[in-house]
Tab-separated table of N, CA and C and ligand atoms in Angstrom:
chain	number	residue	atom	x	y	z
A	1	UNK	N	8.679	11.647	-4.287
A	1	UNK	CA	7.807	10.551	-3.646
A	1	UNK	C	8.769	9.469	-2.674
A	2	UNK	N	8.079	9.492	-1.447
A	2	UNK	CA	8.969	8.539	-0.555
A	2	UNK	C	8.017	7.154	-0.526
A	3	UNK	N	8.896	6.058	-0.468
A	3	UNK	CA	8.063	4.756	-0.429
A	3	UNK	C	8.247	4.121	0.939
A	4	UNK	N	7.215	3.643	1.674
A	4	UNK	CA	7.411	2.953	2.749
A	4	UNK	C	7.185	1.335	2.422
A	5	UNK	N	8.138	0.566	2.956
A	5	UNK	CA	8.198	-0.958	2.327
A	5	UNK	C	7.917	-1.812	3.514
A	6	UNK	N	7.239	-2.982	3.484
A	6	UNK	CA	7.341	-3.734	4.575
A	6	UNK	C	6.842	-5.115	3.857
A	7	UNK	N	7.278	-6.346	4.896
A	7	UNK	CA	6.850	-7.694	4.512
A	7	UNK	C	6.761	-8.629	5.677
A	8	UNK	N	6.099	-9.743	5.453
A	8	UNK	CA	6.252	-10.519	6.800
A	8	UNK	C	7.229	-11.575	6.092
A	9	UNK	N	7.477	-12.826	7.063
A	9	UNK	CA	8.662	-13.774	6.462
A	9	UNK	C	8.313	-14.400	5.304
A	10	UNK	N	6.915	-14.390	4.865
A	10	UNK	CA	6.645	-15.022	3.454
A	10	UNK	C	6.804	-13.993	2.519
A	11	UNK	N	6.747	-12.875	2.666
A	11	UNK	CA	7.431	-11.722	1.332
A	11	UNK	C	8.444	-11.254	1.581
A	12	UNK	N	9.378	-11.730	2.631
A	12	UNK	CA	10.679	-11.099	2.819
A	12	UNK	C	11.779	-10.969	1.558
A	13	UNK	N	11.764	-12.109	0.745
A	13	UNK	CA	12.787	-12.138	-0.215
A	13	UNK	C	12.093	-11.303	-1.396
A	14	UNK	N	11.075	-11.065	-1.529
A	14	UNK	CA	10.255	-10.346	-2.468
A	14	UNK	C	10.676	-8.903	-2.053
A	15	UNK	N	10.427	-8.523	-0.910
A	15	UNK	CA	10.876	-6.896	-0.348
A	15	UNK	C	12.380	-6.898	-0.768
A	16	UNK	N	13.195	-7.880	-0.537
A	16	UNK	CA	14.443	-7.382	-0.859
A	16	UNK	C	14.650	-7.059	-2.389
A	17	UNK	N	13.949	-7.630	-3.037
A	17	UNK	CA	14.107	-7.576	-4.538
A	17	UNK	C	13.788	-6.153	-4.903
A	18	UNK	N	12.506	-5.876	-4.282
A	18	UNK	CA	11.917	-4.542	-4.474
A	18	UNK	C	13.000	-3.466	-3.965
A	19	UNK	N	13.500	-3.611	-2.956
A	19	UNK	CA	14.485	-2.757	-2.395
A	19	UNK	C	15.750	-2.365	-3.497
A	20	UNK	N	16.097	-3.602	-3.856
A	20	UNK	CA	17.130	-3.439	-5.265
A	20	UNK	C	16.564	-2.778	-6.106
A	21	UNK	N	15.341	-3.018	-6.543
A	21	UNK	CA	14.925	-2.035	-7.692
A	21	UNK	C	14.869	-0.575	-7.284
A	22	UNK	N	14.467	-0.222	-6.059
A	22	UNK	CA	14.288	1.154	-5.548
A	22	UNK	C	15.602	1.712	-5.647
A	23	UNK	N	16.471	1.023	-5.054
A	23	UNK	CA	17.991	1.577	-5.172
A	23	UNK	C	18.589	2.006	-6.481
A	24	UNK	N	18.412	1.014	-7.262
A	24	UNK	CA	18.773	1.224	-8.663
A	24	UNK	C	18.240	2.242	-9.404
A	25	UNK	N	16.845	2.546	-9.057
A	25	UNK	CA	16.217	3.550	-9.664
A	25	UNK	C	16.088	5.135	-8.872
A	26	UNK	N	16.971	4.806	-7.836
A	26	UNK	CA	17.074	5.933	-7.082
A	26	UNK	C	15.949	6.867	-6.371
A	27	UNK	N	15.118	5.737	-5.849
A	27	UNK	CA	13.522	6.104	-5.288
A	27	UNK	C	13.920	5.840	-3.763
A	28	UNK	N	13.513	7.126	-3.054
A	28	UNK	CA	13.632	7.082	-1.581
A	28	UNK	C	12.830	6.035	-1.012
A	29	UNK	N	13.187	5.452	0.099
A	29	UNK	CA	12.374	4.482	0.719
A	29	UNK	C	12.882	4.205	2.335
A	30	UNK	N	11.573	3.638	2.912
A	30	UNK	CA	12.015	3.175	4.468
A	30	UNK	C	11.784	1.727	4.522
A	31	UNK	N	12.795	1.005	4.963
A	31	UNK	CA	12.096	-0.549	4.945
A	31	UNK	C	11.916	-0.655	6.471
A	32	UNK	N	10.414	-1.018	6.519
A	32	UNK	CA	9.975	-1.144	8.118
A	32	UNK	C	9.915	-2.627	8.513
A	33	UNK	N	10.802	-3.514	7.815
A	33	UNK	CA	10.880	-5.012	8.093
A	33	UNK	C	9.810	-5.722	7.432
A	34	UNK	N	9.739	-6.910	7.838
A	34	UNK	CA	10.677	-7.597	8.747
A	34	UNK	C	12.004	-7.854	8.100
A	35	UNK	N	13.136	-8.314	8.759
A	35	UNK	CA	14.461	-8.157	8.124
A	35	UNK	C	15.150	-9.755	8.104
A	36	UNK	N	14.042	-10.726	8.220
A	36	UNK	CA	14.396	-12.131	8.173
A	36	UNK	C	13.458	-12.870	7.637
A	37	UNK	N	13.615	-14.320	7.347
A	37	UNK	CA	12.350	-15.232	7.362
A	37	UNK	C	11.791	-15.983	8.459
A	38	UNK	N	12.218	-15.339	9.480
A	38	UNK	CA	11.791	-16.031	10.899
A	38	UNK	C	10.170	-15.526	10.820
A	39	UNK	N	9.483	-16.632	11.308
A	39	UNK	CA	8.078	-16.086	11.283
A	39	UNK	C	7.645	-15.027	12.305
A	40	UNK	N	6.903	-14.229	11.596
A	40	UNK	CA	6.495	-13.145	12.098
A	40	UNK	C	4.854	-12.828	11.960
A	41	UNK	N	3.883	-12.148	12.234
A	41	UNK	CA	2.571	-11.954	11.971
A	41	UNK	C	2.558	-10.805	11.109
A	42	UNK	N	1.784	-10.998	9.692
A	42	UNK	CA	1.699	-10.048	8.663
A	42	UNK	C	0.940	-8.643	9.213
A	43	UNK	N	-0.067	-8.796	10.103
A	43	UNK	CA	-0.786	-7.466	10.293
A	43	UNK	C	0.052	-6.466	10.904
A	44	UNK	N	1.059	-6.904	11.605
A	44	UNK	CA	2.059	-5.945	12.362
A	44	UNK	C	2.775	-5.148	11.302
A	45	UNK	N	3.071	-5.767	10.249
A	45	UNK	CA	3.950	-5.200	9.262
A	45	UNK	C	3.201	-4.240	8.629
A	46	UNK	N	1.899	-4.778	7.815
A	46	UNK	CA	0.994	-4.132	7.026
A	46	UNK	C	0.689	-2.458	7.815
A	47	UNK	N	0.539	-2.655	9.076
A	47	UNK	CA	0.086	-1.805	9.831
A	47	UNK	C	1.119	-0.575	9.716
A	48	UNK	N	2.286	-0.917	9.978
A	48	UNK	CA	3.412	0.176	9.865
A	48	UNK	C	3.500	1.014	8.727
A	49	UNK	N	3.241	0.167	7.553
A	49	UNK	CA	3.337	0.704	6.278
A	49	UNK	C	1.952	1.638	6.040
A	50	UNK	N	0.790	0.948	6.489
A	50	UNK	CA	-0.590	1.669	6.355
A	50	UNK	C	-0.429	2.950	7.196
A	51	UNK	N	-0.038	2.945	8.442
A	51	UNK	CA	0.137	4.207	9.225
A	51	UNK	C	1.027	5.249	8.704
A	52	UNK	N	2.109	4.863	8.114
A	52	UNK	CA	3.160	5.813	7.360
A	52	UNK	C	2.559	6.462	6.342
A	53	UNK	N	1.707	5.715	5.610
A	53	UNK	CA	1.050	6.203	4.341
A	53	UNK	C	-0.116	7.216	4.766
A	54	UNK	N	-1.064	6.805	5.635
A	54	UNK	CA	-2.123	7.634	6.145
A	54	UNK	C	-1.721	8.725	6.624
A	55	UNK	N	-0.600	8.706	7.684
A	55	UNK	CA	-0.204	10.007	8.267
A	55	UNK	C	0.535	11.194	7.213
A	56	UNK	N	0.632	10.711	6.045
A	56	UNK	CA	1.393	11.648	4.984
A	56	UNK	C	2.777	11.780	4.898
A	57	UNK	N	3.302	10.753	5.845
A	57	UNK	CA	4.925	10.864	5.819
A	57	UNK	C	5.462	10.115	4.633
A	58	UNK	N	4.845	9.144	4.308
A	58	UNK	CA	4.897	8.482	3.012
A	58	UNK	C	4.052	8.746	1.909
A	59	UNK	N	4.486	8.932	0.729
A	59	UNK	CA	3.226	8.866	-0.399
A	59	UNK	C	2.847	7.895	-0.698
A	60	UNK	N	3.582	6.650	-0.824
A	60	UNK	CA	3.214	5.351	-1.337
A	60	UNK	C	3.829	4.269	-0.227
A	61	UNK	N	3.114	2.944	-0.466
A	61	UNK	CA	3.505	1.960	0.451
A	61	UNK	C	3.667	0.802	-0.639
A	62	UNK	N	4.529	-0.071	-0.260
A	62	UNK	CA	4.499	-1.495	-0.765
A	62	UNK	C	4.651	-2.805	0.399
A	63	UNK	N	3.722	-3.612	0.365
A	63	UNK	CA	3.875	-4.618	1.218
A	63	UNK	C	3.711	-6.074	0.792
A	64	UNK	N	4.833	-6.860	1.139
A	64	UNK	CA	4.658	-8.346	0.641
A	64	UNK	C	4.267	-9.058	1.893
A	65	UNK	N	3.639	-10.235	1.396
A	65	UNK	CA	3.591	-11.681	2.317
A	65	UNK	C	3.459	-12.720	1.251
A	66	UNK	N	3.216	-13.781	1.628
A	66	UNK	CA	3.128	-14.988	0.961
A	66	UNK	C	2.123	-14.737	-0.288
A	67	UNK	N	1.041	-14.470	-0.082
A	67	UNK	CA	-0.185	-14.121	-1.211
A	67	UNK	C	-0.468	-12.567	-1.596
A	68	UNK	N	0.069	-11.739	-0.641
A	68	UNK	CA	-0.205	-10.564	-0.655
A	68	UNK	C	-1.878	-10.032	-0.095
A	69	UNK	N	-2.376	-11.117	0.002
A	69	UNK	CA	-3.888	-10.824	0.455
A	69	UNK	C	-3.899	-10.462	2.085
A	70	UNK	N	-3.308	-11.115	2.783
A	70	UNK	CA	-3.328	-10.710	4.257
A	70	UNK	C	-2.768	-9.426	4.573
A	71	UNK	N	-1.971	-8.784	4.008
A	71	UNK	CA	-1.419	-7.611	4.315
A	71	UNK	C	-2.536	-6.485	3.653
A	72	UNK	N	-3.044	-6.697	2.459
A	72	UNK	CA	-4.119	-6.072	1.662
A	72	UNK	C	-5.076	-5.716	2.798
A	73	UNK	N	-5.758	-7.154	3.279
A	73	UNK	CA	-6.667	-6.716	4.242
A	73	UNK	C	-6.165	-5.875	5.264
A	74	UNK	N	-5.353	-6.338	5.981
A	74	UNK	CA	-4.955	-5.187	7.234
A	74	UNK	C	-4.684	-4.205	7.111
A	75	UNK	N	-3.898	-3.542	5.689
A	75	UNK	CA	-3.688	-2.291	5.478
A	75	UNK	C	-4.903	-1.719	5.162
A	76	UNK	N	-5.972	-2.161	4.682
A	76	UNK	CA	-7.228	-1.423	4.025
A	76	UNK	C	-8.212	-1.176	5.436
A	77	UNK	N	-7.686	-1.690	6.489
A	77	UNK	CA	-8.760	-1.312	7.752
A	77	UNK	C	-8.207	0.065	8.242
A	78	UNK	N	-6.903	0.609	7.760
A	78	UNK	CA	-6.404	1.991	8.228
A	78	UNK	C	-7.094	3.132	7.212
A	79	UNK	N	-8.014	4.085	7.944
A	79	UNK	CA	-8.594	4.927	7.293
A	79	UNK	C	-7.819	5.954	6.501
A	80	UNK	N	-7.971	6.339	5.189
A	80	UNK	CA	-7.136	6.882	4.194
A	80	UNK	C	-6.152	5.957	3.254
A	81	UNK	N	-6.078	4.752	3.583
A	81	UNK	CA	-5.342	3.708	2.941
A	81	UNK	C	-6.076	3.146	1.820
A	82	UNK	N	-5.599	2.983	0.503
A	82	UNK	CA	-6.268	2.437	-0.462
A	82	UNK	C	-5.298	1.539	-0.986
A	83	UNK	N	-5.267	0.264	-0.508
A	83	UNK	CA	-4.512	-0.938	-0.883
A	83	UNK	C	-4.911	-1.903	-1.697
A	84	UNK	N	-4.070	-2.095	-2.836
A	84	UNK	CA	-4.542	-3.030	-3.801
A	84	UNK	C	-3.684	-4.173	-4.031
A	85	UNK	N	-4.257	-5.290	-4.216
A	85	UNK	CA	-3.299	-6.511	-4.716
A	85	UNK	C	-3.120	-6.385	-5.917
A	86	UNK	N	-2.067	-6.632	-6.493
A	86	UNK	CA	-1.620	-6.376	-8.043
A	86	UNK	C	-0.736	-7.639	-8.404
A	87	UNK	N	-1.079	-8.531	-9.261
A	87	UNK	CA	-0.122	-9.323	-9.613
A	87	UNK	C	-0.052	-9.551	-11.347
A	88	UNK	N	-0.194	-8.391	-11.873
A	88	UNK	CA	-0.076	-8.078	-13.279
A	88	UNK	C	-0.138	-6.665	-13.161
A	89	UNK	N	0.391	-6.115	-14.700
A	89	UNK	CA	0.943	-4.653	-14.835
A	89	UNK	C	-0.460	-4.059	-15.091
A	90	UNK	N	-1.575	-4.712	-15.676
A	90	UNK	CA	-2.575	-4.051	-16.148
A	90	UNK	C	-3.361	-3.444	-14.783
A	91	UNK	N	-3.486	-4.402	-13.808
A	91	UNK	CA	-4.112	-4.193	-12.660
A	91	UNK	C	-3.317	-3.045	-11.840
A	92	UNK	N	-2.146	-2.965	-11.980
A	92	UNK	CA	-1.368	-2.227	-11.101
A	92	UNK	C	-1.457	-0.834	-11.398
A	93	UNK	N	-1.502	-0.566	-12.990
A	93	UNK	CA	-1.680	0.850	-13.658
A	93	UNK	C	-3.438	1.216	-13.327
A	94	UNK	N	-4.058	0.254	-13.413
A	94	UNK	CA	-5.672	0.672	-13.035
A	94	UNK	C	-5.675	0.843	-11.620
A	95	UNK	N	-4.927	0.413	-10.962
A	95	UNK	CA	-5.184	0.723	-9.322
A	95	UNK	C	-4.539	2.120	-8.902
A	96	UNK	N	-3.778	2.746	-9.762
A	96	UNK	CA	-3.403	4.169	-9.705
A	96	UNK	C	-4.574	4.968	-10.313
A	97	UNK	N	-4.528	4.647	-11.876
A	97	UNK	CA	-5.579	5.568	-12.529
A	97	UNK	C	-6.944	5.534	-12.001
A	98	UNK	N	-7.286	4.560	-11.583
A	98	UNK	CA	-8.680	4.386	-11.211
A	98	UNK	C	-9.205	4.705	-9.612
A	99	UNK	N	-8.324	3.952	-9.078
A	99	UNK	CA	-8.663	3.935	-7.654
A	99	UNK	C	-7.739	4.658	-6.677
A	100	UNK	N	-6.701	5.468	-7.389
A	100	UNK	CA	-5.779	6.367	-6.447
A	100	UNK	C	-5.188	5.293	-5.609
A	101	UNK	N	-4.899	3.977	-5.628
A	101	UNK	CA	-4.198	3.189	-4.649
A	101	UNK	C	-2.771	3.913	-4.161
A	102	UNK	N	-2.730	4.047	-2.909
A	102	UNK	CA	-1.673	4.387	-2.285
A	102	UNK	C	-0.743	3.448	-1.381
A	103	UNK	N	-1.372	2.030	-1.785
A	103	UNK	CA	-0.535	0.920	-1.059
A	103	UNK	C	-0.506	0.044	-2.200
A	104	UNK	N	0.471	-0.656	-2.501
A	104	UNK	CA	0.678	-2.064	-3.300
A	104	UNK	C	0.650	-3.251	-2.688
A	105	UNK	N	0.230	-4.213	-2.669
A	105	UNK	CA	0.561	-5.327	-2.207
A	105	UNK	C	0.967	-6.470	-3.161
A	106	UNK	N	1.721	-7.556	-2.800
A	106	UNK	CA	2.072	-8.488	-3.620
A	106	UNK	C	2.469	-9.705	-2.974
A	107	UNK	N	2.375	-10.887	-3.551
A	107	UNK	CA	2.695	-12.153	-2.967
A	107	UNK	C	3.909	-13.020	-3.188
A	108	UNK	N	4.817	-13.287	-2.673
A	108	UNK	CA	6.037	-13.665	-2.989
A	108	UNK	C	5.934	-15.258	-3.390
A	109	UNK	N	4.818	-15.803	-3.171
A	109	UNK	CA	4.416	-17.236	-3.251
A	109	UNK	C	3.769	-17.129	-4.501
A	110	UNK	N	3.112	-15.965	-5.091
A	110	UNK	CA	2.297	-16.148	-6.291
A	110	UNK	C	3.172	-15.736	-7.546
A	111	UNK	N	3.949	-14.481	-7.423
A	111	UNK	CA	4.792	-14.127	-8.611
A	111	UNK	C	6.332	-14.170	-8.790
A	112	UNK	N	6.693	-14.046	-9.517
A	112	UNK	CA	8.490	-14.054	-9.551
A	112	UNK	C	8.760	-12.588	-9.618
A	113	UNK	N	10.357	-12.460	-9.103
A	113	UNK	CA	10.863	-11.280	-9.144
A	113	UNK	C	10.901	-10.400	-10.287
A	114	UNK	N	10.933	-10.873	-11.247
A	114	UNK	CA	11.044	-10.202	-12.544
A	114	UNK	C	9.736	-9.316	-12.566
A	115	UNK	N	8.573	-10.162	-12.770
A	115	UNK	CA	7.349	-9.425	-12.915
A	115	UNK	C	6.778	-8.459	-11.681
A	116	UNK	N	7.322	-8.920	-10.532
A	116	UNK	CA	7.176	-7.786	-9.323
A	116	UNK	C	7.991	-6.669	-9.792
A	117	UNK	N	9.209	-6.499	-10.362
A	117	UNK	CA	9.998	-5.227	-10.316
A	117	UNK	C	8.931	-4.538	-11.689
A	118	UNK	N	8.454	-5.353	-12.266
A	118	UNK	CA	7.758	-4.544	-13.629
A	118	UNK	C	6.337	-3.884	-12.934
A	119	UNK	N	5.867	-4.526	-12.190
A	119	UNK	CA	4.501	-4.043	-11.386
A	119	UNK	C	5.009	-3.030	-10.825
A	120	UNK	N	6.026	-2.951	-10.081
A	120	UNK	CA	6.492	-1.784	-8.928
A	120	UNK	C	6.628	-0.529	-9.847
A	121	UNK	N	7.316	-0.533	-11.130
A	121	UNK	CA	7.793	0.140	-11.934
A	121	UNK	C	6.427	0.948	-12.554
A	122	UNK	N	5.454	0.081	-12.921
A	122	UNK	CA	4.309	0.715	-13.539
A	122	UNK	C	3.516	1.382	-12.497
A	123	UNK	N	3.441	0.754	-11.434
A	123	UNK	CA	2.559	1.416	-10.381
A	123	UNK	C	2.943	2.529	-9.708
A	124	UNK	N	4.325	2.779	-9.495
A	124	UNK	CA	4.985	4.153	-9.124
A	124	UNK	C	5.045	5.074	-10.291
A	125	UNK	N	4.795	4.770	-11.344
A	125	UNK	CA	4.790	5.996	-12.391
A	125	UNK	C	3.556	6.265	-12.875
A	126	UNK	N	2.490	5.456	-12.715
A	126	UNK	CA	0.794	5.902	-13.018
A	126	UNK	C	0.619	6.788	-12.041
A	127	UNK	N	-0.373	7.719	-12.616
A	127	UNK	CA	-1.032	8.745	-11.823
A	127	UNK	C	-2.429	8.437	-11.976
A	128	UNK	N	-2.987	9.265	-10.744
A	128	UNK	CA	-4.479	9.127	-10.788
A	128	UNK	C	-5.002	9.925	-11.872
A	129	UNK	N	-6.091	9.141	-12.426
A	129	UNK	CA	-6.831	10.122	-13.469
A	129	UNK	C	-7.580	11.174	-13.063
A	130	UNK	N	-8.271	11.109	-11.809
A	130	UNK	CA	-9.189	11.992	-11.325
A	130	UNK	C	-10.724	12.002	-12.361
A	131	UNK	N	-11.268	12.997	-12.223
A	131	UNK	CA	-12.732	13.085	-13.217
A	131	UNK	C	-13.674	12.030	-12.354
A	132	UNK	N	-14.306	11.309	-13.312
A	132	UNK	CA	-15.245	10.440	-12.653
A	132	UNK	C	-14.736	9.564	-11.691
A	133	UNK	N	-13.467	9.166	-11.594
A	133	UNK	CA	-12.780	8.086	-10.665
A	133	UNK	C	-12.774	9.145	-9.419
A	134	UNK	N	-12.378	10.265	-9.451
A	134	UNK	CA	-12.544	11.049	-8.097
A	134	UNK	C	-13.945	10.985	-7.202
A	135	UNK	N	-15.008	10.981	-8.148
A	135	UNK	CA	-16.226	11.035	-7.524
A	135	UNK	C	-16.106	9.611	-6.680
A	136	UNK	N	-15.816	8.455	-7.562
A	136	UNK	CA	-15.781	7.038	-6.842
A	136	UNK	C	-14.946	6.903	-5.673
A	137	UNK	N	-13.996	7.586	-5.531
A	137	UNK	CA	-12.779	7.397	-4.592
A	137	UNK	C	-13.524	8.098	-3.494
A	138	UNK	N	-13.984	9.108	-4.017
A	138	UNK	CA	-14.712	10.082	-2.365
A	138	UNK	C	-15.798	9.135	-2.040
A	139	UNK	N	-16.499	8.410	-2.707
A	139	UNK	CA	-17.403	7.699	-2.034
A	139	UNK	C	-16.825	6.419	-1.382
A	140	UNK	N	-15.839	5.947	-1.695
A	140	UNK	CA	-15.207	5.000	-0.697
A	140	UNK	C	-14.699	5.773	0.635
A	141	UNK	N	-14.254	6.817	0.291
A	141	UNK	CA	-14.023	7.595	1.637
A	141	UNK	C	-15.223	7.953	2.502
A	142	UNK	N	-16.298	8.097	1.954
A	142	UNK	CA	-17.645	8.130	2.614
A	142	UNK	C	-17.929	6.819	3.381
A	143	UNK	N	-17.882	5.837	2.896
A	143	UNK	CA	-18.092	4.297	3.504
A	143	UNK	C	-17.066	4.333	4.766
A	144	UNK	N	-15.824	4.649	4.539
A	144	UNK	CA	-14.764	4.600	5.280
A	144	UNK	C	-15.419	5.359	6.653
A	145	UNK	N	-15.566	6.837	6.499
A	145	UNK	CA	-15.990	7.567	7.549
A	145	UNK	C	-17.374	7.129	8.265
A	146	UNK	N	-18.289	6.323	7.691
A	146	UNK	CA	-19.473	5.757	7.990
A	146	UNK	C	-19.263	4.627	9.164
A	147	UNK	N	-18.062	3.887	8.814
A	147	UNK	CA	-18.022	2.658	9.651
A	147	UNK	C	-16.400	2.942	10.338
A	148	UNK	N	-15.922	4.120	10.389
A	148	UNK	CA	-14.732	4.171	11.406
A	148	UNK	C	-15.041	5.268	12.390
A	149	UNK	N	-14.120	5.185	13.372
A	149	UNK	CA	-14.660	6.228	14.566
A	149	UNK	C	-14.493	7.637	14.191
A	150	UNK	N	-13.810	8.156	13.041
A	150	UNK	CA	-13.652	9.249	12.661
A	150	UNK	C	-15.067	9.913	12.310
A	151	UNK	N	-15.990	8.851	11.712
A	151	UNK	CA	-17.455	9.164	11.502
A	151	UNK	C	-18.236	8.918	12.627
A	152	UNK	N	-17.537	8.545	13.550
A	152	UNK	CA	-18.602	7.962	14.614
A	152	UNK	C	-18.989	8.911	15.685
A	153	UNK	N	-19.525	8.643	16.661
A	153	UNK	CA	-19.797	9.630	17.822
A	153	UNK	C	-18.674	10.264	18.511
A	154	UNK	N	-18.772	11.679	19.048
A	154	UNK	CA	-17.652	12.234	19.601
A	154	UNK	C	-17.450	11.386	20.877
A	155	UNK	N	-16.268	11.329	21.234
A	155	UNK	CA	-15.855	10.956	22.348
A	155	UNK	C	-15.170	9.074	22.273
A	156	UNK	N	-15.545	8.927	20.809
A	156	UNK	CA	-15.260	7.594	20.669
A	156	UNK	C	-13.725	7.219	20.271
A	157	UNK	N	-12.919	8.153	20.255
A	157	UNK	CA	-11.599	8.061	19.884
A	157	UNK	C	-11.155	9.295	19.067
A	158	UNK	N	-9.664	9.562	19.033
A	158	UNK	CA	-9.442	10.482	18.260
A	158	UNK	C	-9.333	10.181	17.011
A	159	UNK	N	-9.967	10.946	16.077
A	159	UNK	CA	-9.670	10.787	14.576
A	159	UNK	C	-8.491	10.780	13.977
A	160	UNK	N	-8.078	9.593	13.421
A	160	UNK	CA	-6.707	9.766	12.694
A	160	UNK	C	-6.400	10.739	11.527
A	161	UNK	N	-5.374	11.283	11.394
A	161	UNK	CA	-5.139	12.563	10.465
A	161	UNK	C	-5.714	12.071	8.879
A	162	UNK	N	-6.005	11.115	8.443
A	162	UNK	CA	-6.298	10.945	7.204
A	162	UNK	C	-7.732	11.155	7.526
A	163	UNK	N	-8.549	10.801	8.635
A	163	UNK	CA	-9.759	11.080	8.451
A	163	UNK	C	-10.323	12.177	8.598
A	164	UNK	N	-9.443	13.070	8.957
A	164	UNK	CA	-9.653	14.765	8.988
A	164	UNK	C	-9.402	15.291	7.820
A	165	UNK	N	-8.844	14.628	6.795
A	165	UNK	CA	-8.498	14.827	5.429
A	165	UNK	C	-7.050	15.453	5.225
A	166	UNK	N	-6.429	15.078	6.096
A	166	UNK	CA	-5.117	15.504	6.054
A	166	UNK	C	-4.229	14.348	5.447
A	167	UNK	N	-2.985	14.462	5.278
A	167	UNK	CA	-2.101	13.302	4.805
A	167	UNK	C	-2.600	12.898	3.397
A	168	UNK	N	-2.690	11.522	3.351
A	168	UNK	CA	-3.199	11.339	1.871
A	168	UNK	C	-4.509	10.886	1.924
A	169	UNK	N	-5.261	11.068	2.971
A	169	UNK	CA	-6.784	10.742	2.993
A	169	UNK	C	-7.491	11.731	2.295
A	170	UNK	N	-8.600	11.116	1.658
A	170	UNK	CA	-9.375	12.241	0.801
A	170	UNK	C	-10.782	12.259	1.618
A	171	UNK	N	-10.906	13.417	1.964
A	171	UNK	CA	-12.058	13.713	3.076
A	171	UNK	C	-13.304	13.824	2.386
B	201	RB5	C1	2.213	-16.768	6.118
B	201	RB5	O1	2.514	-18.092	6.186
B	201	RB5	C2	1.223	-16.462	5.074
B	201	RB5	O2	-0.169	-16.637	5.786
B	201	RB5	C3	1.365	-14.987	4.833
B	201	RB5	O3	2.547	-14.783	4.435
B	201	RB5	C4	0.309	-14.332	3.762
B	201	RB5	O4	0.107	-15.069	2.845
B	201	RB5	C5	-1.073	-14.161	4.479
B	201	RB5	O5	-1.959	-13.607	3.770
């Protein structure tokens, strides 16, 4: 499993903590930035991870900002991405088992590094339960199709790989 990571300035320190955790546990990752606490725009960094995951290049993504909210909203605009904002381990596990979340978001101004590490540990090790949950996740993909270019009229733009059922997207 390869993890795509990113943060804005508000989540930079939390991202560095997660990098330490991934290194300690020999989990391969790529850091898409940002690389300092200088102010940047969170959608730019959420998009890098969202596209890396939707393309199938990375199996999971983790994005941090001040609250975890902005990056979750932005990442969820990319077809094939199921980003979950989790600040507790119960939600982190459920987001994998029930929602097949492929992106985790967290807020540096909300939780401490110890809890964030534990959330990442639980989230990376939990598996999608399938069964009735697969039917529901498929319905999310249907909504996505209905409102995205890939479900739209021909000529409106090239479908993203995730929309064609490739990569991590569920067709
Ligand atoms: C940046 O100040 C802050 O708005 C951002 O990190 C995030 O919390 C947005 O949702």
